[in-house]
Amino acid sequence: MGFSLKNKTAIITGGGSGIGKAISENFAQNGAFVHILEHNEVNARETIEGILAKGGKGSWKKCDVSNQEQVSGVVAEIVAGHTVDILINNAGIAHVGNVEHTSAEDFDRIYNVNVKGVYNCMHALVPVFKNNGGGVIINMASIASSVGISDRFAYSMSKGAVLTMTYSVAKDYVAANIRCNSISPARVHTPFVDGFIASNYPGKEKEMFEKLSKTQPMGRMGKPEEIANLALYLCSDEASFITGTDFPIDGGFIKLNG
């Protein structure tokens, strides 16, 4: 028997595409009512329509996670109709560049979404979880949280912050039965990766895809579904003794590339 989220309600930021979409679909398939918070209305609508077509339950709301007022308002609307059990902080953006090639505008943009966005959602949901007698938070970090990745200065900064926020919240609220963990993927094959390759290496898409895949010791990128399966376990009752922990899912990147 697989892991179940029956009768659970989950809020998933950036749940309309890539890893977030895979988590949304996985959670709905395993019994959860899924609320997607997305700035991209098309992606959110298509994902929810797909979930409903397969007999799942869910809804979506347009939300800029970097805007605390928006986050607070959307969370209040959801909480008015559902008891929320799970928060997946998945929304995030990337940036390529070392410190010399990271403008102040770039830095602020990454910080506002990847760091402040996670803070805004936890700030809104932790009091809800306390009132409900507990809850589960998964923050999407990255292998860049703990190892050096070339030309990812601002991105690494933001994911390092996500990792330490995870530890802090886990310690502060363990007595309130709030579990907080993070997942740190290596490169995962998502539409973002395909778009990045197409825009930066036109005409060499296949070659660059293979090159990026081979940077992983397993010789391939991860699949969004693999990340979603780990998230499912960590949010299930079977993981009730796990908190304050980061889970690399990286095809051996951290341990085998040294």
Tab-separated table of C-alpha atoms in Angstrom:
chain	number	residue	atom	x	y	z
A	1	MET	CA	0.000	0.000	0.000
A	2	GLY	CA	1.306	3.437	-0.930
A	3	PHE	CA	1.502	6.554	1.186
A	4	SER	CA	-1.820	8.323	1.669
A	5	LEU	CA	-2.847	11.940	2.121
A	6	LYS	CA	-6.537	11.107	2.370
A	7	ASN	CA	-8.541	13.899	4.018
A	8	LYS	CA	-5.487	16.202	3.967
A	9	THR	CA	-5.405	19.682	2.443
A	10	ALA	CA	-2.217	21.011	0.867
A	11	ILE	CA	-1.138	24.441	-0.326
A	12	ILE	CA	1.483	24.180	-3.073
A	13	THR	CA	3.202	27.314	-4.359
A	14	GLY	CA	4.322	27.256	-7.971
A	15	GLY	CA	2.193	24.150	-8.355
A	16	GLY	CA	1.312	24.686	-12.000
A	17	SER	CA	4.483	23.486	-13.715
A	18	GLY	CA	7.619	21.397	-13.310
A	19	ILE	CA	8.249	19.913	-9.877
A	20	GLY	CA	5.298	21.798	-8.399
A	21	LYS	CA	2.923	20.320	-10.965
A	22	ALA	CA	4.216	16.815	-10.283
A	23	ILE	CA	3.695	17.306	-6.548
A	24	SER	CA	0.195	18.714	-7.086
A	25	GLU	CA	-0.823	15.757	-9.269
A	26	ASN	CA	0.789	13.213	-6.952
A	27	PHE	CA	-0.847	14.619	-3.828
A	28	ALA	CA	-4.271	14.789	-5.487
A	29	GLN	CA	-3.915	11.226	-6.745
A	30	ASN	CA	-3.185	10.137	-3.170
A	31	GLY	CA	-6.216	11.776	-1.618
A	32	ALA	CA	-5.270	15.362	-0.821
A	33	PHE	CA	-7.284	18.459	-1.678
A	34	VAL	CA	-4.728	20.581	-3.509
A	35	HIS	CA	-4.669	24.386	-3.535
A	36	ILE	CA	-2.208	25.750	-6.092
A	37	LEU	CA	-0.817	29.246	-5.590
A	38	GLU	CA	0.532	30.475	-8.935
A	39	HIS	CA	1.345	33.667	-10.788
A	40	ASN	CA	0.923	31.831	-14.110
A	41	GLU	CA	-2.814	31.447	-14.559
A	42	VAL	CA	-2.585	29.234	-17.655
A	43	ASN	CA	-0.328	26.664	-15.961
A	44	ALA	CA	-2.412	26.655	-12.786
A	45	ARG	CA	-5.698	26.228	-14.630
A	46	GLU	CA	-4.395	23.414	-16.824
A	47	THR	CA	-2.967	21.543	-13.858
A	48	ILE	CA	-6.146	21.788	-11.815
A	49	GLU	CA	-8.297	20.803	-14.802
A	50	GLY	CA	-6.126	17.722	-15.230
A	51	ILE	CA	-6.464	16.855	-11.555
A	52	LEU	CA	-10.238	17.219	-11.631
A	53	ALA	CA	-10.500	15.157	-14.820
A	54	LYS	CA	-8.826	12.256	-13.012
A	55	GLY	CA	-11.201	12.470	-10.068
A	56	GLY	CA	-8.951	14.507	-7.794
A	57	LYS	CA	-9.854	17.575	-5.799
A	58	GLY	CA	-8.270	20.987	-6.033
A	59	SER	CA	-8.401	24.668	-6.852
A	60	TRP	CA	-5.990	27.418	-7.786
A	61	LYS	CA	-5.499	31.035	-6.863
A	62	LYS	CA	-3.366	33.670	-8.530
A	63	CYS	CA	-0.688	34.749	-6.087
A	64	ASP	CA	2.686	36.470	-6.106
A	65	VAL	CA	4.464	34.822	-3.184
A	66	SER	CA	6.834	37.776	-2.834
A	67	ASN	CA	3.862	39.965	-1.874
A	68	GLN	CA	3.003	39.349	1.781
A	69	GLU	CA	-0.385	41.039	1.539
A	70	GLN	CA	-1.391	38.787	-1.362
A	71	VAL	CA	-0.170	35.662	0.408
A	72	SER	CA	-1.982	36.540	3.631
A	73	GLY	CA	-5.201	37.259	1.750
A	74	VAL	CA	-5.126	34.044	-0.283
A	75	VAL	CA	-4.280	31.923	2.757
A	76	ALA	CA	-7.137	33.521	4.706
A	77	GLU	CA	-9.556	32.625	1.885
A	78	ILE	CA	-8.378	29.015	1.815
A	79	VAL	CA	-8.383	28.601	5.598
A	80	ALA	CA	-11.954	29.913	5.747
A	81	GLY	CA	-13.106	26.828	3.839
A	82	HIS	CA	-10.533	24.152	4.673
A	83	THR	CA	-8.349	22.913	7.495
A	84	VAL	CA	-4.885	23.166	5.926
A	85	ASP	CA	-2.450	20.388	6.836
A	86	ILE	CA	0.476	20.824	4.424
A	87	LEU	CA	2.496	23.668	2.912
A	88	ILE	CA	4.843	23.032	-0.008
A	89	ASN	CA	7.081	26.039	-0.662
A	90	ASN	CA	8.028	25.220	-4.230
A	91	ALA	CA	7.752	28.559	-6.094
A	92	GLY	CA	11.145	29.826	-7.157
A	93	ILE	CA	13.145	31.423	-9.927
A	94	ALA	CA	16.700	30.967	-11.189
A	95	HIS	CA	19.580	33.213	-12.158
A	96	VAL	CA	22.833	32.458	-13.954
A	97	GLY	CA	25.871	34.541	-13.021
A	98	ASN	CA	28.722	34.947	-10.559
A	99	VAL	CA	28.891	37.857	-8.104
A	100	GLU	CA	30.349	40.186	-10.744
A	101	HIS	CA	27.525	39.412	-13.137
A	102	THR	CA	24.713	39.702	-10.611
A	103	SER	CA	23.139	43.145	-10.581
A	104	ALA	CA	21.400	44.592	-7.552
A	105	GLU	CA	18.145	44.157	-9.434
A	106	ASP	CA	18.912	40.488	-10.117
A	107	PHE	CA	19.815	39.903	-6.478
A	108	ASP	CA	16.648	41.553	-5.180
A	109	ARG	CA	14.454	39.658	-7.633
A	110	ILE	CA	15.864	36.290	-6.573
A	111	TYR	CA	15.669	37.207	-2.887
A	112	ASN	CA	12.078	38.430	-3.093
A	113	VAL	CA	10.745	35.234	-4.656
A	114	ASN	CA	13.028	32.493	-3.344
A	115	VAL	CA	13.600	33.771	0.188
A	116	LYS	CA	10.881	36.248	1.042
A	117	GLY	CA	8.304	34.094	-0.737
A	118	VAL	CA	9.113	31.149	1.539
A	119	TYR	CA	9.052	33.421	4.577
A	120	ASN	CA	5.706	34.954	3.566
A	121	CYS	CA	4.027	31.565	3.242
A	122	MET	CA	5.424	30.172	6.501
A	123	HIS	CA	4.562	33.428	8.270
A	124	ALA	CA	0.957	33.008	7.139
A	125	LEU	CA	0.603	29.248	7.733
A	126	VAL	CA	2.541	28.569	10.958
A	127	PRO	CA	-0.132	30.255	13.153
A	128	VAL	CA	-2.774	28.219	11.311
A	129	PHE	CA	-0.883	24.993	11.970
A	130	LYS	CA	-0.455	25.907	15.630
A	131	ASN	CA	-4.195	26.428	15.984
A	132	ASN	CA	-4.872	23.140	14.195
A	133	GLY	CA	-2.571	21.129	16.434
A	134	GLY	CA	0.167	20.643	13.863
A	135	GLY	CA	1.132	20.624	10.199
A	136	VAL	CA	3.839	19.767	7.694
A	137	ILE	CA	6.076	22.152	5.748
A	138	ILE	CA	8.328	21.171	2.868
A	139	ASN	CA	10.678	23.836	1.533
A	140	MET	CA	12.221	23.252	-1.881
A	141	ALA	CA	15.926	23.953	-1.481
A	142	SER	CA	18.678	22.733	-3.837
A	143	ILE	CA	22.047	21.032	-3.869
A	144	ALA	CA	23.251	24.634	-4.330
A	145	SER	CA	22.270	25.126	-0.683
A	146	SER	CA	25.263	23.129	0.472
A	147	VAL	CA	27.797	22.799	-2.371
A	148	GLY	CA	29.327	25.307	-4.741
A	149	ILE	CA	27.694	25.549	-8.165
A	150	SER	CA	29.441	27.656	-10.803
A	151	ASP	CA	27.660	30.823	-11.945
A	152	ARG	CA	24.802	30.497	-9.458
A	153	PHE	CA	25.723	33.180	-6.915
A	154	ALA	CA	22.294	34.686	-6.223
A	155	TYR	CA	20.467	31.395	-6.637
A	156	SER	CA	22.821	29.653	-4.198
A	157	MET	CA	22.366	32.500	-1.720
A	158	SER	CA	18.615	32.105	-1.841
A	159	LYS	CA	18.599	28.331	-1.488
A	160	GLY	CA	21.086	28.491	1.376
A	161	ALA	CA	18.609	30.757	3.128
A	162	VAL	CA	15.787	28.290	2.445
A	163	LEU	CA	17.825	25.534	4.077
A	164	THR	CA	18.561	27.489	7.249
A	165	MET	CA	14.985	28.787	7.503
A	166	THR	CA	13.908	25.151	7.421
A	167	TYR	CA	16.144	24.275	10.365
A	168	SER	CA	15.015	27.318	12.325
A	169	VAL	CA	11.289	26.710	11.892
A	170	ALA	CA	11.692	23.000	12.674
A	171	LYS	CA	13.413	23.795	15.957
A	172	ASP	CA	11.075	26.612	16.994
A	173	TYR	CA	7.861	24.663	16.383
A	174	VAL	CA	8.662	21.012	17.067
A	175	ALA	CA	6.684	21.246	20.322
A	176	ALA	CA	3.699	22.537	18.341
A	177	ASN	CA	3.712	19.348	16.231
A	178	ILE	CA	4.817	21.247	13.121
A	179	ARG	CA	7.288	19.289	11.034
A	180	CYS	CA	9.511	21.252	8.654
A	181	ASN	CA	11.907	19.610	6.204
A	182	SER	CA	13.545	20.552	2.924
A	183	ILE	CA	14.223	18.753	-0.327
A	184	SER	CA	17.389	19.529	-2.293
A	185	PRO	CA	17.222	18.344	-5.896
A	186	ALA	CA	20.061	18.357	-8.381
A	187	ARG	CA	19.199	19.184	-11.986
A	188	VAL	CA	15.673	18.022	-12.797
A	189	HIS	CA	14.231	17.808	-16.317
A	190	THR	CA	11.443	20.394	-16.341
A	191	PRO	CA	10.017	22.800	-18.940
A	192	PHE	CA	12.271	25.452	-17.392
A	193	VAL	CA	15.373	23.450	-18.329
A	194	ASP	CA	14.123	22.961	-21.882
A	195	GLY	CA	13.383	26.679	-22.178
A	196	PHE	CA	16.779	27.632	-20.775
A	197	ILE	CA	18.596	25.392	-23.250
A	198	ALA	CA	16.499	26.591	-26.192
A	199	SER	CA	17.068	30.280	-25.438
A	200	ASN	CA	20.779	30.008	-24.642
A	201	TYR	CA	21.907	27.291	-27.066
A	202	PRO	CA	19.707	27.550	-30.189
A	203	GLY	CA	20.441	24.774	-32.614
A	204	LYS	CA	22.411	22.820	-30.024
A	205	GLU	CA	19.535	21.750	-27.782
A	206	LYS	CA	20.168	18.008	-27.965
A	207	GLU	CA	23.912	18.379	-27.455
A	208	MET	CA	23.495	20.647	-24.421
A	209	PHE	CA	20.785	18.472	-22.911
A	210	GLU	CA	23.106	15.478	-23.050
A	211	LYS	CA	25.991	17.525	-21.655
A	212	LEU	CA	23.940	18.777	-18.701
A	213	SER	CA	22.593	15.281	-18.084
A	214	LYS	CA	26.105	13.871	-17.878
A	215	THR	CA	27.039	16.300	-15.075
A	216	GLN	CA	24.979	13.985	-12.850
A	217	PRO	CA	26.859	10.823	-11.758
A	218	MET	CA	23.880	8.702	-12.855
A	219	GLY	CA	24.160	10.225	-16.338
A	220	ARG	CA	20.676	11.679	-16.393
A	221	MET	CA	18.585	14.430	-14.864
A	222	GLY	CA	16.034	13.749	-12.207
A	223	LYS	CA	12.338	13.471	-13.014
A	224	PRO	CA	9.746	15.758	-11.391
A	225	GLU	CA	7.798	12.638	-10.387
A	226	GLU	CA	10.778	11.400	-8.363
A	227	ILE	CA	10.843	14.610	-6.341
A	228	ALA	CA	7.066	14.393	-5.904
A	229	ASN	CA	7.319	10.870	-4.505
A	230	LEU	CA	9.790	12.026	-1.860
A	231	ALA	CA	7.517	14.940	-0.958
A	232	LEU	CA	4.576	12.546	-0.653
A	233	TYR	CA	6.447	10.379	1.827
A	234	LEU	CA	7.651	13.340	3.904
A	235	CYS	CA	4.092	14.679	4.177
A	236	SER	CA	2.547	11.334	5.041
A	237	ASP	CA	1.954	9.980	8.532
A	238	GLU	CA	4.702	7.413	7.901
A	239	ALA	CA	7.234	10.264	8.157
A	240	SER	CA	5.843	11.565	11.467
A	241	PHE	CA	9.241	11.219	13.223
A	242	ILE	CA	11.132	13.299	10.645
A	243	THR	CA	11.722	17.033	11.044
A	244	GLY	CA	14.557	19.535	10.688
A	245	THR	CA	16.195	17.498	7.921
A	246	ASP	CA	17.333	18.231	4.375
A	247	PHE	CA	16.892	15.486	1.788
A	248	PRO	CA	19.229	15.661	-1.229
A	249	ILE	CA	17.765	13.873	-4.257
A	250	ASP	CA	20.599	14.327	-6.684
A	251	GLY	CA	21.621	11.124	-8.459
A	252	GLY	CA	24.763	11.044	-6.308
A	253	PHE	CA	25.889	14.573	-7.226
A	254	ILE	CA	26.985	15.715	-3.760
A	255	LYS	CA	28.733	12.553	-2.594
A	256	LEU	CA	30.035	11.132	-5.868
A	257	ASN	CA	31.360	14.226	-7.665
A	258	GLY	CA	34.194	14.823	-5.206
